[in-house]
PDB file of C-alpha atoms in Angstrom:
ATOM      1  CA  MET A  27     -20.287 -11.557   0.750  1.00 63.00           C
ATOM      2  CA  PRO A  28     -16.939 -11.972   2.066  1.00 78.00           C
ATOM      3  CA  VAL A  29     -14.186  -9.048   1.854  1.00 95.00           C
ATOM      4  CA  SER A  30     -11.119  -9.844  -0.116  1.00 98.00           C
ATOM      5  CA  LEU A  31      -7.774 -10.873   1.495  1.00 98.00           C
ATOM      6  CA  GLY A  32      -4.682  -9.587   0.394  1.00 98.00           C
ATOM      7  CA  LEU A  33      -0.894 -10.423   1.676  1.00 98.00           C
ATOM      8  CA  GLY A  34       2.368  -8.231   2.073  1.00 98.00           C
ATOM      9  CA  LEU A  35       4.866  -9.691   0.342  1.00 98.00           C
ATOM     10  CA  PRO A  36       8.431 -10.080   1.716  1.00 98.00           C
ATOM     11  CA  GLN A  37      10.840  -7.082   1.261  1.00 98.00           C
ATOM     12  CA  MET A  38      12.500  -6.797   4.900  1.00 97.00           C
ATOM     13  CA  LYS A  39      16.060  -7.694   5.645  1.00 93.00           C
ATOM     14  CA  GLN A  40      15.433 -11.322   6.995  1.00 95.00           C
ATOM     15  CA  TYR A  41      14.310 -12.469   3.557  1.00 97.00           C
ATOM     16  CA  ASP A  42      16.199 -13.578   0.488  1.00 97.00           C
ATOM     17  CA  ILE A  43      13.947 -11.765  -2.377  1.00 96.00           C
ATOM     18  CA  GLY A  44      15.547 -13.466  -4.947  1.00 97.00           C
ATOM     19  CA  ARG A  45      13.901 -17.031  -3.676  1.00 98.00           C
ATOM     20  CA  ASP A  46      11.092 -15.986  -0.969  1.00 98.00           C
ATOM     21  CA  VAL A  47       9.248 -13.622  -3.116  1.00 98.00           C
ATOM     22  CA  ALA A  48       8.187 -16.080  -5.716  1.00 98.00           C
ATOM     23  CA  THR A  49       7.839 -18.825  -2.923  1.00 98.00           C
ATOM     24  CA  VAL A  50       5.657 -16.539  -0.619  1.00 98.00           C
ATOM     25  CA  ALA A  51       3.522 -15.286  -3.791  1.00 98.00           C
ATOM     26  CA  ARG A  52       3.014 -18.667  -5.165  1.00 98.00           C
ATOM     27  CA  ALA A  53       1.947 -19.817  -1.713  1.00 98.00           C
ATOM     28  CA  ALA A  54      -0.379 -16.864  -1.019  1.00 98.00           C
ATOM     29  CA  GLU A  55      -2.511 -17.104  -4.278  1.00 98.00           C
ATOM     30  CA  GLU A  56      -2.525 -21.192  -3.616  1.00 98.00           C
ATOM     31  CA  ALA A  57      -4.144 -20.480   0.051  1.00 98.00           C
ATOM     32  CA  GLY A  58      -6.593 -17.928  -1.623  1.00 98.00           C
ATOM     33  CA  TYR A  59      -5.287 -14.610  -1.184  1.00 98.00           C
ATOM     34  CA  GLU A  60      -6.883 -12.599  -3.780  1.00 98.00           C
ATOM     35  CA  SER A  61      -4.020  -9.885  -3.759  1.00 98.00           C
ATOM     36  CA  LEU A  62      -0.222  -9.245  -3.122  1.00 99.00           C
ATOM     37  CA  TRP A  63       1.017  -6.033  -1.737  1.00 98.00           C
ATOM     38  CA  VAL A  64       4.371  -3.993  -1.240  1.00 98.00           C
ATOM     39  CA  PHE A  65       5.270  -0.633   0.559  1.00 98.00           C
ATOM     40  CA  GLU A  66       8.164   1.264   0.297  1.00 98.00           C
ATOM     41  CA  ARG A  67      10.821   2.591   2.597  1.00 97.00           C
ATOM     42  CA  ILE A  68      14.337   3.802   0.605  1.00 97.00           C
ATOM     43  CA  LEU A  69      16.606   4.169   3.603  1.00 97.00           C
ATOM     44  CA  PHE A  70      17.400   4.225   7.115  1.00 95.00           C
ATOM     45  CA  PRO A  71      18.946   7.149   8.617  1.00 93.00           C
ATOM     46  CA  GLU A  72      21.522   6.719  11.332  1.00 91.00           C
ATOM     47  CA  PRO A  73      21.045   8.500  13.515  1.00 88.00           C
ATOM     48  CA  ALA A  74      17.660   9.287  12.440  1.00 85.00           C
ATOM     49  CA  THR A  75      16.983  13.021  11.789  1.00 86.00           C
ATOM     50  CA  GLN A  76      13.387  12.359  13.029  1.00 93.00           C
ATOM     51  CA  GLY A  77      10.772  10.093  14.322  1.00 94.00           C
ATOM     52  CA  LEU A  78       8.857   7.440  12.929  1.00 94.00           C
ATOM     53  CA  TYR A  79       6.129   9.104  10.802  1.00 92.00           C
ATOM     54  CA  GLY A  80       7.758  12.190  11.567  1.00 92.00           C
ATOM     55  CA  ILE A  81       6.767  12.100  15.320  1.00 94.00           C
ATOM     56  CA  PRO A  82       9.786  13.034  17.770  1.00 93.00           C
ATOM     57  CA  GLY A  83      11.385  10.649  19.536  1.00 91.00           C
ATOM     58  CA  LEU A  84       9.852   7.605  18.302  1.00 94.00           C
ATOM     59  CA  PRO A  85      12.118   4.939  16.939  1.00 93.00           C
ATOM     60  CA  TRP A  86      12.259   3.928  13.166  1.00 93.00           C
ATOM     61  CA  PRO A  87      11.586   0.047  13.448  1.00 92.00           C
ATOM     62  CA  GLU A  88      14.629  -2.516  12.799  1.00 90.00           C
ATOM     63  CA  TRP A  89      12.879  -4.167   9.949  1.00 89.00           C
ATOM     64  CA  TYR A  90      13.228  -0.869   8.114  1.00 93.00           C
ATOM     65  CA  ARG A  91      17.115  -1.175   7.736  1.00 94.00           C
ATOM     66  CA  SER A  92      16.463  -3.219   4.087  1.00 96.00           C
ATOM     67  CA  VAL A  93      13.841  -2.694   2.234  1.00 98.00           C
ATOM     68  CA  ALA A  94      13.622  -4.241  -1.275  1.00 98.00           C
ATOM     69  CA  ASP A  95      12.759  -1.981  -4.164  1.00 98.00           C
ATOM     70  CA  PRO A  96       8.555  -2.173  -4.283  1.00 98.00           C
ATOM     71  CA  LEU A  97       8.432  -2.495  -8.231  1.00 98.00           C
ATOM     72  CA  VAL A  98      11.174  -5.270  -8.489  1.00 98.00           C
ATOM     73  CA  THR A  99       9.502  -6.995  -5.673  1.00 98.00           C
ATOM     74  CA  LEU A 100       5.799  -6.790  -7.562  1.00 98.00           C
ATOM     75  CA  THR A 101       7.779  -7.835 -10.849  1.00 98.00           C
ATOM     76  CA  LEU A 102       9.126 -11.100  -9.281  1.00 98.00           C
ATOM     77  CA  ALA A 103       5.765 -11.900  -7.826  1.00 98.00           C
ATOM     78  CA  ALA A 104       3.848 -11.093 -11.244  1.00 98.00           C
ATOM     79  CA  ALA A 105       6.215 -13.947 -12.760  1.00 98.00           C
ATOM     80  CA  ALA A 106       5.321 -16.141 -10.243  1.00 98.00           C
ATOM     81  CA  THR A 107       1.483 -15.784 -10.095  1.00 98.00           C
ATOM     82  CA  ASP A 108      -1.523 -16.038 -12.535  1.00 98.00           C
ATOM     83  CA  ARG A 109      -4.654 -14.377 -10.941  1.00 98.00           C
ATOM     84  CA  ALA A 110      -3.765 -12.363  -7.732  1.00 98.00           C
ATOM     85  CA  ARG A 111      -3.871  -8.533  -7.937  1.00 98.00           C
ATOM     86  CA  LEU A 112      -0.425  -6.667  -7.180  1.00 98.00           C
ATOM     87  CA  GLY A 113      -0.579  -3.295  -5.604  1.00 98.00           C
ATOM     88  CA  THR A 114       1.303  -1.026  -3.590  1.00 98.00           C
ATOM     89  CA  SER A 115       0.589   0.047  -0.190  1.00 97.00           C
ATOM     90  CA  VAL A 116       1.873   2.816  -0.771  1.00 96.00           C
ATOM     91  CA  LEU A 117       4.709   4.463  -3.019  1.00 98.00           C
ATOM     92  CA  VAL A 118       5.997   7.376  -2.042  1.00 98.00           C
ATOM     93  CA  ALA A 119       4.867   9.251  -4.986  1.00 96.00           C
ATOM     94  CA  PRO A 120       7.037  12.281  -4.621  1.00 96.00           C
ATOM     95  CA  LEU A 121      10.555   9.988  -4.618  1.00 98.00           C
ATOM     96  CA  HIS A 122       9.821   9.385  -8.253  1.00 97.00           C
ATOM     97  CA  VAL A 123       9.781  11.238 -11.442  1.00 97.00           C
ATOM     98  CA  PRO A 124       6.292  10.995 -12.491  1.00 98.00           C
ATOM     99  CA  PHE A 125       6.926  10.223 -15.805  1.00 98.00           C
ATOM    100  CA  GLN A 126       9.087   6.976 -15.259  1.00 98.00           C
ATOM    101  CA  LEU A 127       6.870   5.918 -12.743  1.00 98.00           C
ATOM    102  CA  ALA A 128       3.691   5.871 -14.862  1.00 98.00           C
ATOM    103  CA  ARG A 129       5.555   4.297 -17.374  1.00 98.00           C
ATOM    104  CA  SER A 130       6.819   1.717 -14.686  1.00 98.00           C
ATOM    105  CA  LEU A 131       3.271   0.814 -13.703  1.00 98.00           C
ATOM    106  CA  ALA A 132       2.024   0.380 -17.164  1.00 98.00           C
ATOM    107  CA  SER A 133       4.606  -1.967 -18.100  1.00 98.00           C
ATOM    108  CA  LEU A 134       4.069  -4.147 -15.286  1.00 98.00           C
ATOM    109  CA  ASP A 135       0.008  -3.821 -15.723  1.00 98.00           C
ATOM    110  CA  VAL A 136       1.042  -5.355 -19.236  1.00 98.00           C
ATOM    111  CA  ALA A 137       3.422  -7.804 -17.651  1.00 98.00           C
ATOM    112  CA  SER A 138       0.906  -9.181 -15.524  1.00 98.00           C
ATOM    113  CA  GLY A 139      -2.175  -9.293 -17.595  1.00 98.00           C
ATOM    114  CA  GLY A 140      -3.613  -6.334 -16.128  1.00 98.00           C
ATOM    115  CA  ARG A 141      -3.142  -6.899 -12.293  1.00 98.00           C
ATOM    116  CA  VAL A 142      -1.986  -3.887 -10.594  1.00 98.00           C
ATOM    117  CA  ILE A 143      -3.226  -1.504  -8.229  1.00 98.00           C
ATOM    118  CA  ALA A 144      -1.320   1.833  -7.869  1.00 98.00           C
ATOM    119  CA  GLY A 145      -1.773   2.922  -4.304  1.00 98.00           C
ATOM    120  CA  LEU A 146       0.127   6.469  -3.783  1.00 98.00           C
ATOM    121  CA  GLY A 147       1.102   8.412  -0.800  1.00 97.00           C
ATOM    122  CA  THR A 148       3.338  11.465  -0.058  1.00 96.00           C
ATOM    123  CA  GLY A 149       5.246  10.100   2.974  1.00 95.00           C
ATOM    124  CA  TRP A 150       6.800  11.574   5.769  1.00 95.00           C
ATOM    125  CA  SER A 151      10.399  11.180   5.576  1.00 95.00           C
ATOM    126  CA  LEU A 152      12.581  14.341   5.133  1.00 95.00           C
ATOM    127  CA  ASP A 153      16.020  12.101   4.527  1.00 95.00           C
ATOM    128  CA  GLU A 154      13.864  10.150   1.852  1.00 96.00           C
ATOM    129  CA  TYR A 155      13.216  13.554  -0.036  1.00 96.00           C
ATOM    130  CA  ALA A 156      16.425  14.443   0.348  1.00 95.00           C
ATOM    131  CA  ALA A 157      18.025  11.327  -1.069  1.00 96.00           C
ATOM    132  CA  ALA A 158      15.619  11.116  -3.958  1.00 96.00           C
ATOM    133  CA  SER A 159      16.162  14.736  -5.150  1.00 95.00           C
ATOM    134  CA  VAL A 160      12.724  14.950  -7.051  1.00 95.00           C
ATOM    135  CA  ALA A 161      11.246  17.708  -5.079  1.00 94.00           C
ATOM    136  CA  PRO A 162      11.019  19.167  -1.443  1.00 95.00           C
ATOM    137  CA  PHE A 163       8.905  17.839   0.907  1.00 95.00           C
ATOM    138  CA  GLU A 164       6.821  20.985   1.192  1.00 96.00           C
ATOM    139  CA  LYS A 165       5.841  20.191  -2.520  1.00 96.00           C
ATOM    140  CA  ARG A 166       4.765  16.626  -1.694  1.00 96.00           C
ATOM    141  CA  GLY A 167       0.989  17.412  -2.505  1.00 96.00           C
ATOM    142  CA  ALA A 168       1.711  19.233  -5.544  1.00 97.00           C
ATOM    143  CA  VAL A 169       3.961  16.146  -6.879  1.00 97.00           C
ATOM    144  CA  LEU A 170       1.311  13.928  -6.001  1.00 98.00           C
ATOM    145  CA  ASP A 171      -1.170  15.667  -7.896  1.00 98.00           C
ATOM    146  CA  GLU A 172       1.431  16.091 -10.985  1.00 98.00           C
ATOM    147  CA  LEU A 173       2.069  12.399 -11.088  1.00 98.00           C
ATOM    148  CA  LEU A 174      -1.599  11.889 -11.146  1.00 98.00           C
ATOM    149  CA  ASP A 175      -2.009  13.923 -14.178  1.00 98.00           C
ATOM    150  CA  VAL A 176       0.885  12.290 -15.681  1.00 98.00           C
ATOM    151  CA  CYS A 177      -0.444   8.926 -15.272  1.00 98.00           C
ATOM    152  CA  ALA A 178      -3.780   9.630 -16.860  1.00 98.00           C
ATOM    153  CA  ALA A 179      -1.894  11.474 -19.762  1.00 98.00           C
ATOM    154  CA  VAL A 180       0.839   8.467 -20.216  1.00 98.00           C
ATOM    155  CA  TRP A 181      -2.051   5.624 -19.737  1.00 98.00           C
ATOM    156  CA  GLY A 182      -4.207   7.396 -21.934  1.00 98.00           C
ATOM    157  CA  PRO A 183      -4.459   7.633 -26.121  1.00 98.00           C
ATOM    158  CA  ASP A 184      -1.813   8.733 -27.863  1.00 98.00           C
ATOM    159  CA  PRO A 185      -0.099  11.393 -28.863  1.00 98.00           C
ATOM    160  CA  VAL A 186       0.493  11.994 -25.205  1.00 98.00           C
ATOM    161  CA  SER A 187       1.375  15.230 -24.239  1.00 98.00           C
ATOM    162  CA  TYR A 188       1.535  17.409 -20.715  1.00 98.00           C
ATOM    163  CA  GLU A 189       2.999  20.507 -19.301  1.00 98.00           C
ATOM    164  CA  GLY A 190       3.719  20.711 -15.564  1.00 97.00           C
ATOM    165  CA  GLU A 191       6.023  21.850 -13.049  1.00 95.00           C
ATOM    166  CA  LEU A 192       8.341  18.869 -13.109  1.00 95.00           C
ATOM    167  CA  THR A 193       7.409  17.134 -16.236  1.00 98.00           C
ATOM    168  CA  THR A 194       7.126  18.119 -19.743  1.00 98.00           C
ATOM    169  CA  ILE A 195       6.148  15.738 -22.618  1.00 98.00           C
ATOM    170  CA  ALA A 196       6.119  16.996 -25.990  1.00 98.00           C
ATOM    171  CA  PRO A 197       3.204  15.201 -28.194  1.00 98.00           C
ATOM    172  CA  SER A 198       4.407  11.543 -28.595  1.00 98.00           C
ATOM    173  CA  ASN A 199       3.513   8.028 -28.498  1.00 98.00           C
ATOM    174  CA  VAL A 200       4.259   6.383 -25.323  1.00 98.00           C
ATOM    175  CA  GLY A 201       3.690   2.400 -24.515  1.00 96.00           C
ATOM    176  CA  PRO A 202       3.000  -0.008 -23.700  1.00 98.00           C
ATOM    177  CA  LYS A 203      -0.432   1.286 -22.662  1.00 98.00           C
ATOM    178  CA  PRO A 204      -1.957  -0.450 -19.477  1.00 98.00           C
ATOM    179  CA  VAL A 205      -4.175  -3.549 -20.081  1.00 98.00           C
ATOM    180  CA  ARG A 206      -7.229  -1.613 -18.509  1.00 96.00           C
ATOM    181  CA  PRO A 207      -7.337   1.833 -16.548  1.00 95.00           C
ATOM    182  CA  ILE A 208      -5.135   1.196 -13.470  1.00 98.00           C
ATOM    183  CA  PRO A 209      -6.816   1.584 -10.210  1.00 98.00           C
ATOM    184  CA  VAL A 210      -5.360   4.350  -8.368  1.00 98.00           C
ATOM    185  CA  TYR A 211      -5.895   4.099  -4.181  1.00 98.00           C
ATOM    186  CA  LEU A 212      -5.108   7.154  -2.184  1.00 98.00           C
ATOM    187  CA  PRO A 213      -4.885   8.123   1.884  1.00 95.00           C
ATOM    188  CA  ALA A 214      -7.205  10.494   3.550  1.00 94.00           C
ATOM    189  CA  ASN A 215      -4.792  11.761   5.872  1.00 92.00           C
ATOM    190  CA  SER A 216      -5.822  15.504   5.659  1.00 94.00           C
ATOM    191  CA  PRO A 217      -8.854  17.527   4.346  1.00 95.00           C
ATOM    192  CA  ARG A 218      -6.776  18.157   1.120  1.00 96.00           C
ATOM    193  CA  ALA A 219      -5.966  14.612   0.697  1.00 97.00           C
ATOM    194  CA  THR A 220      -9.801  13.538   1.294  1.00 98.00           C
ATOM    195  CA  ARG A 221     -10.606  16.011  -1.185  1.00 98.00           C
ATOM    196  CA  ARG A 222      -8.231  14.292  -3.642  1.00 98.00           C
ATOM    197  CA  LEU A 223      -9.268  11.046  -2.966  1.00 98.00           C
ATOM    198  CA  VAL A 224     -13.048  11.751  -3.637  1.00 98.00           C
ATOM    199  CA  ASP A 225     -12.116  13.581  -6.617  1.00 98.00           C
ATOM    200  CA  ARG A 226      -9.373  11.859  -8.297  1.00 97.00           C
ATOM    201  CA  ALA A 227      -9.091   8.021  -6.798  1.00 98.00           C
ATOM    202  CA  ASP A 228     -10.833   4.550  -7.244  1.00 98.00           C
ATOM    203  CA  GLY A 229     -10.285   3.303  -3.843  1.00 98.00           C
ATOM    204  CA  TRP A 230      -9.022   4.685  -0.353  1.00 98.00           C
ATOM    205  CA  MET A 231      -6.442   3.321   1.619  1.00 98.00           C
ATOM    206  CA  PRO A 232      -6.641   3.561   5.364  1.00 97.00           C
ATOM    207  CA  VAL A 233      -4.528   1.558   8.354  1.00 96.00           C
ATOM    208  CA  ALA A 234      -7.015   0.119  10.361  1.00 95.00           C
ATOM    209  CA  MET A 235      -6.396   1.345  13.908  1.00 92.00           C
ATOM    210  CA  GLY A 236      -9.750   0.522  15.717  1.00 95.00           C
ATOM    211  CA  PRO A 237     -13.196  -0.161  13.728  1.00 96.00           C
ATOM    212  CA  ALA A 238     -15.038   2.615  15.248  1.00 96.00           C
ATOM    213  CA  GLN A 239     -12.202   4.995  13.808  1.00 95.00           C
ATOM    214  CA  LEU A 240     -12.216   3.302  10.589  1.00 97.00           C
ATOM    215  CA  ALA A 241     -16.065   3.406  10.654  1.00 96.00           C
ATOM    216  CA  GLU A 242     -16.152   7.193  11.514  1.00 96.00           C
ATOM    217  CA  GLN A 243     -13.551   7.985   8.689  1.00 96.00           C
ATOM    218  CA  TRP A 244     -15.325   6.365   6.163  1.00 97.00           C
ATOM    219  CA  ARG A 245     -18.394   7.935   6.933  1.00 97.00           C
ATOM    220  CA  GLN A 246     -16.922  11.352   6.693  1.00 97.00           C
ATOM    221  CA  ILE A 247     -15.457  10.005   3.135  1.00 98.00           C
ATOM    222  CA  GLN A 248     -18.789   8.789   2.065  1.00 97.00           C
ATOM    223  CA  ASP A 249     -20.294  12.412   3.115  1.00 97.00           C
ATOM    224  CA  LEU A 250     -17.880  14.458   1.348  1.00 98.00           C
ATOM    225  CA  ALA A 251     -18.242  12.127  -1.693  1.00 98.00           C
ATOM    226  CA  ALA A 252     -21.952  12.779  -1.633  1.00 97.00           C
ATOM    227  CA  GLN A 253     -21.517  16.900  -1.289  1.00 97.00           C
ATOM    228  CA  ARG A 254     -18.990  16.795  -4.395  1.00 98.00           C
ATOM    229  CA  GLY A 255     -21.413  14.940  -6.486  1.00 98.00           C
ATOM    230  CA  ARG A 256     -19.228  11.424  -6.800  1.00 98.00           C
ATOM    231  CA  GLU A 257     -21.461   8.874  -8.133  1.00 96.00           C
ATOM    232  CA  ARG A 258     -18.416   5.982  -8.547  1.00 96.00           C
ATOM    233  CA  PRO A 259     -18.231   4.003  -5.528  1.00 96.00           C
ATOM    234  CA  ILE A 260     -14.691   4.057  -3.667  1.00 97.00           C
ATOM    235  CA  GLU A 261     -13.075   0.596  -2.772  1.00 97.00           C
ATOM    236  CA  VAL A 262     -11.559   0.442   0.506  1.00 97.00           C
ATOM    237  CA  CYS A 263      -8.874  -1.420   1.575  1.00 98.00           C
ATOM    238  CA  ALA A 264      -7.475  -1.497   4.594  1.00 98.00           C
ATOM    239  CA  ARG A 265      -4.015  -1.833   5.548  1.00 98.00           C
ATOM    240  CA  VAL A 266      -3.365  -4.080   8.419  1.00 98.00           C
ATOM    241  CA  ASN A 267       0.086  -4.110  10.270  1.00 97.00           C
ATOM    242  CA  ALA A 268      -0.352  -6.857  12.359  1.00 97.00           C
ATOM    243  CA  GLU A 269       2.334  -7.846  15.108  1.00 97.00           C
ATOM    244  CA  TYR A 270       1.931 -11.885  15.135  1.00 98.00           C
ATOM    245  CA  SER A 271       3.275 -13.823  18.136  1.00 97.00           C
ATOM    246  CA  ALA A 272       3.051 -17.880  18.548  1.00 96.00           C
ATOM    247  CA  LYS A 273       1.215 -17.240  21.547  1.00 96.00           C
ATOM    248  CA  PRO A 274      -1.666 -14.889  22.684  1.00 97.00           C
ATOM    249  CA  PHE A 275      -1.181 -11.611  23.545  1.00 97.00           C
ATOM    250  CA  GLN A 276      -1.611 -11.308  27.596  1.00 94.00           C
ATOM    251  CA  GLY A 277      -2.919  -8.580  29.677  1.00 89.00           C
ATOM    252  CA  GLU A 278      -3.672  -4.904  29.132  1.00 92.00           C
ATOM    253  CA  GLY A 279      -2.907  -2.645  26.296  1.00 92.00           C
ATOM    254  CA  ARG A 280      -3.135  -5.227  23.248  1.00 96.00           C
ATOM    255  CA  GLN A 281      -3.420  -2.967  20.110  1.00 95.00           C
ATOM    256  CA  PRO A 282      -5.504  -3.867  16.999  1.00 96.00           C
ATOM    257  CA  PHE A 283      -3.892  -6.780  15.224  1.00 98.00           C
ATOM    258  CA  GLN A 284      -1.439  -7.565  17.864  1.00 97.00           C
ATOM    259  CA  GLY A 285      -0.979 -11.420  19.039  1.00 98.00           C
ATOM    260  CA  SER A 286      -1.498 -14.790  18.027  1.00 98.00           C
ATOM    261  CA  VAL A 287      -3.572 -15.969  14.550  1.00 98.00           C
ATOM    262  CA  ALA A 288      -6.568 -15.965  16.382  1.00 98.00           C
ATOM    263  CA  GLN A 289      -6.577 -12.535  17.701  1.00 98.00           C
ATOM    264  CA  ILE A 290      -5.569 -10.906  14.736  1.00 98.00           C
ATOM    265  CA  VAL A 291      -8.563 -12.933  13.112  1.00 98.00           C
ATOM    266  CA  GLU A 292     -10.991 -11.392  16.148  1.00 97.00           C
ATOM    267  CA  ASP A 293      -9.837  -7.743  14.944  1.00 97.00           C
ATOM    268  CA  LEU A 294     -10.182  -8.793  11.033  1.00 97.00           C
ATOM    269  CA  VAL A 295     -13.987  -9.647  12.307  1.00 97.00           C
ATOM    270  CA  ALA A 296     -14.486  -6.658  14.215  1.00 96.00           C
ATOM    271  CA  HIS A 297     -13.358  -4.373  11.158  1.00 97.00           C
ATOM    272  CA  ALA A 298     -14.933  -6.251   8.352  1.00 95.00           C
ATOM    273  CA  GLY A 299     -18.496  -4.528   9.090  1.00 88.00           C
ATOM    274  CA  THR A 300     -17.125  -1.048   8.445  1.00 93.00           C
ATOM    275  CA  GLY A 301     -17.446  -0.812   4.769  1.00 89.00           C
ATOM    276  CA  VAL A 302     -14.051  -2.341   4.156  1.00 95.00           C
ATOM    277  CA  SER A 303     -13.704  -4.357   0.626  1.00 96.00           C
ATOM    278  CA  GLU A 304     -10.361  -6.051   1.255  1.00 98.00           C
ATOM    279  CA  PHE A 305      -7.858  -6.158   3.784  1.00 98.00           C
ATOM    280  CA  MET A 306      -4.296  -6.133   3.241  1.00 98.00           C
ATOM    281  CA  LEU A 307      -2.278  -8.281   5.722  1.00 98.00           C
ATOM    282  CA  GLU A 308       1.004  -7.232   6.346  1.00 98.00           C
ATOM    283  CA  LEU A 309       2.486 -10.146   8.652  1.00 98.00           C
ATOM    284  CA  GLN A 310       6.236  -9.721   7.169  1.00 97.00           C
ATOM    285  CA  GLY A 311       7.765  -7.753  10.209  1.00 95.00           C
ATOM    286  CA  THR A 312       7.209 -10.439  12.798  1.00 95.00           C
ATOM    287  CA  THR A 313       7.368 -13.482  10.940  1.00 97.00           C
ATOM    288  CA  ARG A 314      11.492 -15.024  10.964  1.00 96.00           C
ATOM    289  CA  ASP A 315      11.617 -16.341   7.677  1.00 98.00           C
ATOM    290  CA  ALA A 316       9.943 -17.155   4.426  1.00 98.00           C
ATOM    291  CA  ALA A 317       8.621 -20.396   5.844  1.00 98.00           C
ATOM    292  CA  GLU A 318       7.006 -18.721   8.787  1.00 98.00           C
ATOM    293  CA  LEU A 319       5.276 -16.090   6.610  1.00 98.00           C
ATOM    294  CA  VAL A 320       3.898 -18.803   4.423  1.00 98.00           C
ATOM    295  CA  ASP A 321       2.720 -20.854   7.291  1.00 98.00           C
ATOM    296  CA  VAL A 322       0.996 -18.029   9.199  1.00 98.00           C
ATOM    297  CA  ALA A 323      -0.674 -16.157   6.329  1.00 98.00           C
ATOM    298  CA  ALA A 324      -2.250 -19.428   5.284  1.00 98.00           C
ATOM    299  CA  GLU A 325      -3.344 -20.112   9.049  1.00 98.00           C
ATOM    300  CA  VAL A 326      -4.851 -16.597   8.963  1.00 98.00           C
ATOM    301  CA  TYR A 327      -6.631 -16.590   5.744  1.00 98.00           C
ATOM    302  CA  GLU A 328      -8.294 -20.179   6.684  1.00 98.00           C
ATOM    303  CA  ALA A 329      -9.177 -18.781  10.398  1.00 98.00           C
ATOM    304  CA  ALA A 330     -10.497 -15.543   8.653  1.00 97.00           C
ATOM    305  CA  ARG A 331     -12.321 -17.060   6.031  1.00 97.00           C
ATOM    306  CA  ALA A 332     -13.867 -19.906   8.785  1.00 97.00           C
ATOM    307  CA  ALA A 333     -15.003 -16.856  10.944  1.00 96.00           C
ATOM    308  CA  GLY A 334     -16.862 -15.333   7.941  1.00 95.00           C
ATOM    309  CA  VAL A 335     -14.305 -12.774   7.013  1.00 96.00           C
TER     310      VAL A 335
END
């Protein structure tokens, strides 16, 4: 059975979100994409106090200089589409007040007719944590755990009540409620994160960096799920950070999903046998504008389906 294919929506500085989000969302849905996705980056420190992903010396990419708010972007896409699921890959959970984020996701789910997927992570930027002022970086795992608790409470039946480190909800009616339980997808970048995924999430959101690595990570998660007695299946939505170029990448050192449409599709085929149920294609960083993003996304979709993905 073919895997699902999703597309990242235009949020970066080369796009006009007031016009381009709806245009790309409609075109992607018409092309056949089953889901539309956003990511979160709230600032671009200058000079950077740490490298990209916290790696010393690794520069931040230029396209991070301006990234549109993810939930605003998804709201625009929801209004322009009818069928595509609407996901976050990912929201940096500890940058948000848990109660407010739970309500925003529920409202978006209602507005979209039950299409939201909540991909949540903890991020890595110390500057973003300082700017958001919700909790210190050292508390990131605990804040994500509390957010998951608050979402379960807020999305559940009234009266809602909760007592946590950041959040106190007196017995209250809190609405609107999601159309259906909103699926929660989490990463698994550490032993604690993997346990959280197995115990609490509906899906796993890895970054596709090579089929052997992805298959081994998936095997480890399945082993842990069996050890902990999980019976529900775990969905796997792999994020593809593509570096598209009109011409094929030549020479040594090509990274996964780097190069032409044919090379990107070749890598999708290689990763498709690893247990992935969905690929989320991020193409916006290396396309010039919405017109090129629409064209490349359609070409990738058609070629991937023709290749059996």
